[in-house]
Short mmCIF file of C-alpha atoms in Angstrom, two decimals:
data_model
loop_
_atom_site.label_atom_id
_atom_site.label_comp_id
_atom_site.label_asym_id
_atom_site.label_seq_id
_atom_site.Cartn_x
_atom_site.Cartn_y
_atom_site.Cartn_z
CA UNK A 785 -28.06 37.20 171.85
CA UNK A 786 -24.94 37.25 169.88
CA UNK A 787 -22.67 40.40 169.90
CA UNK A 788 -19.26 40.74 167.27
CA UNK A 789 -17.45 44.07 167.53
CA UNK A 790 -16.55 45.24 164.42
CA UNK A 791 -12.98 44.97 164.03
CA UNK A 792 -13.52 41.34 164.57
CA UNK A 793 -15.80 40.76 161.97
CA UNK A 794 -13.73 42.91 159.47
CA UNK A 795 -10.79 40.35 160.31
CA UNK A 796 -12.83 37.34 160.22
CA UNK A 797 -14.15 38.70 156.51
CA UNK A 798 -10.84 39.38 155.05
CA UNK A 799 -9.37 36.20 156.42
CA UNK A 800 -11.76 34.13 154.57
CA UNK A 801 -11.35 36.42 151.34
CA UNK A 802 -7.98 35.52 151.61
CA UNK A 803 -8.57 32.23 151.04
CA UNK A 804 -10.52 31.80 148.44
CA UNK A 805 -8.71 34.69 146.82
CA UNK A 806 -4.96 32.37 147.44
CA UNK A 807 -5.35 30.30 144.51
CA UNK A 808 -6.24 33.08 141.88
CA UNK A 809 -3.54 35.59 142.90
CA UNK A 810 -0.65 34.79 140.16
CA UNK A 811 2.59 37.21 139.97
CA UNK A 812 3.36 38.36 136.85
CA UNK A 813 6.66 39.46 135.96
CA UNK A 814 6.88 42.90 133.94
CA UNK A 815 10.26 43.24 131.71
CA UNK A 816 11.25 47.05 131.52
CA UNK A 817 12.36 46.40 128.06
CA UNK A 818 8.37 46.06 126.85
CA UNK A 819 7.07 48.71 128.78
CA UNK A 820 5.30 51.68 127.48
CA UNK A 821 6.04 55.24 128.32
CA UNK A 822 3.15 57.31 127.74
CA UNK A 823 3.71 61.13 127.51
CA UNK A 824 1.22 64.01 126.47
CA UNK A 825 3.29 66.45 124.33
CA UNK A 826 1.08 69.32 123.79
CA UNK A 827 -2.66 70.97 123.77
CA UNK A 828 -4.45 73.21 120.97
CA UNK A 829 -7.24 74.11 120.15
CA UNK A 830 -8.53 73.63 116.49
CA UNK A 831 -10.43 75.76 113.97
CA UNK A 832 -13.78 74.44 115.55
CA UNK A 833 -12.62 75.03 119.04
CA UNK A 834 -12.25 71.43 119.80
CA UNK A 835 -9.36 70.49 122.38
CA UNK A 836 -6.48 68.60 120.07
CA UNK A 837 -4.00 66.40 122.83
CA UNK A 838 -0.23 65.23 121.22
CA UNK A 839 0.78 62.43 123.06
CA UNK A 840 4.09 60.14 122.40
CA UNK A 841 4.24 56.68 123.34
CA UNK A 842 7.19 55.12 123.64
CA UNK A 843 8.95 51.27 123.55
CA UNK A 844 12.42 50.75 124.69
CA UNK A 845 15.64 52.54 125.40
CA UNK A 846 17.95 52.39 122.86
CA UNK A 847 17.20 55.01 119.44
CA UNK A 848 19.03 53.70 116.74
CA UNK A 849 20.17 55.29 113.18
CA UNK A 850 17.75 52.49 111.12
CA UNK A 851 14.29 52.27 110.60
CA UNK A 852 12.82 49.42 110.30
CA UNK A 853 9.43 49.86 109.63
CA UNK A 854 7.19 53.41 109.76
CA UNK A 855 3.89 54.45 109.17
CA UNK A 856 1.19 57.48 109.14
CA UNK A 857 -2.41 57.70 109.00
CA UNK A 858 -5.36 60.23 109.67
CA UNK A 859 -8.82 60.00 109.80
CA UNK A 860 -11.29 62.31 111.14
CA UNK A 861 -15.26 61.96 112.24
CA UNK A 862 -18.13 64.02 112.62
CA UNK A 863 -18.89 62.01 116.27
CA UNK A 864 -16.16 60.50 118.60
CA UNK A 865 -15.56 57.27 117.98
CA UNK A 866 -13.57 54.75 119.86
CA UNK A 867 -10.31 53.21 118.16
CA UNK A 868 -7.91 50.69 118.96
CA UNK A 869 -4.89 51.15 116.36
CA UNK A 870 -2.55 48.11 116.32
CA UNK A 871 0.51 48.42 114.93
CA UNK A 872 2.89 45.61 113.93
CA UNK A 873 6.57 45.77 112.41
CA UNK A 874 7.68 44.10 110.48
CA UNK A 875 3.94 43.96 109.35
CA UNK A 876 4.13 39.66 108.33
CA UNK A 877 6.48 37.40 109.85
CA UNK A 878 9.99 38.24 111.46
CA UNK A 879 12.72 40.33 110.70
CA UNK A 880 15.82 42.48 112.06
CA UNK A 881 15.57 42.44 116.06
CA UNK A 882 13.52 45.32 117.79
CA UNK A 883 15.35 48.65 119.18
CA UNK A 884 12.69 51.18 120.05
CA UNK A 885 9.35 52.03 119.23
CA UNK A 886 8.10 55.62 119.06
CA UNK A 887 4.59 56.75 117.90
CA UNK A 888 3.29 60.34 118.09
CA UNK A 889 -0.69 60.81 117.99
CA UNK A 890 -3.04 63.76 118.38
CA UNK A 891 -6.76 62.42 119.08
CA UNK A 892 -9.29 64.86 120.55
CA UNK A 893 -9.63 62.73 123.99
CA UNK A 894 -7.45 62.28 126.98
CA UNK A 895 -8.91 58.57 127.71
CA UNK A 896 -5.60 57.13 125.97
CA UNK A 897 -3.58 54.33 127.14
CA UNK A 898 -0.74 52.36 124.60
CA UNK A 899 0.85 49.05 125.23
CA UNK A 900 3.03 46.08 123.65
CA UNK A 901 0.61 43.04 122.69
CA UNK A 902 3.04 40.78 121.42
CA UNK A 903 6.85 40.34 120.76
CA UNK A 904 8.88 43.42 121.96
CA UNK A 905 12.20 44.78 122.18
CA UNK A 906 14.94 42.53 121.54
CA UNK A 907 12.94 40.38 119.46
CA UNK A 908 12.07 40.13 115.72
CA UNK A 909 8.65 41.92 115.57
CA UNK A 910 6.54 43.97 117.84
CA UNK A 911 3.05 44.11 118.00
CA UNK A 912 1.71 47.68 119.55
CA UNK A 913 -1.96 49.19 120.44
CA UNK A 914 -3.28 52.33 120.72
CA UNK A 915 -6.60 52.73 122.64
CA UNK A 916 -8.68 55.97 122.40
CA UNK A 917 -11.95 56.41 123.87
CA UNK A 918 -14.20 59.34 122.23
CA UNK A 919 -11.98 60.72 120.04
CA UNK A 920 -12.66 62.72 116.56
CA UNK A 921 -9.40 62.68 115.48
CA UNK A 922 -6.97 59.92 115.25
CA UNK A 923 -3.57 61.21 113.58
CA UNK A 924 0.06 59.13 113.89
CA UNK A 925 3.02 58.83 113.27
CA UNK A 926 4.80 55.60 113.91
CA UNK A 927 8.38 54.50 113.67
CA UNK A 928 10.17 50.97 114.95
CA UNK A 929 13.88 51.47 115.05
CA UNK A 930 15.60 47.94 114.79
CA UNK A 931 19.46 47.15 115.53
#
């Protein structure tokens, strides 16, 4: 009869995990400058008694004095619905280099996240997404600040 204590096998299993898990593992390195900062502003509730969340998402460091591309929308359903907003300035092709990106939203859901998908500060464009998960609500306000 064969006996393994357990911490033995436990080592023995992550050693070979290891392994085969060596030539996936890649490190990716993040820039600062494209990060997201994702803040919740405020909670209300509406006429209906439905929980309203303000959340900003930001891009960058550096607020400058000119705009170089902004943009508002706001739609509303009966049942929550799950929306990915991209957001792209300047909305075709290149233009002035990117300062900061800030875009305010109130959704009806906390399952949020934002991020950059292409481009990014200190470039010519920026590409942006919003994610929302169950959400009745989708109202923003979005503004790209260029040098």
């Amino acid at each position: 009869m064969f006996i393994l204590n357990k911490p033995l096998l436990i080592i023995l299993l992550a050693s070979v995990a290891c392994l085969y898990a060596d030539e996936n593992i890649k490190a990716v390195e993040s820039d600062p400058k494209q990060m997201t900062e994702l803040k919740q502003l405020k909670v209300k509730q509406n006429q209906l008694g439905e929980t309203q969340y303000t959340f900003k998402c930001n891009v960058g460091y550096n607020k400058t004095a000119h705009i170089g591309c902004s943009g508002k929308d706001r739609t509303e359903w009966i049942t929550p619905h799950d929306v990915a907003l991209t957001l792209r300035c300047p909305p075709s092709g290149t233009g002035p280099i990117m300062a900061f990106v800030e875009i305010i939203f109130t959704v009806t859901s906390q399952n949020v996240n934002c991020y950059v998908l292409a481009g990014g500060i200190g470039q010519n464009f920026i590409q942006t997404r919003l994610n929302v998960y169950g959400t009745k609500l989708m109202d923003y306000k979005a503004v790209f600040y260029v040098y």
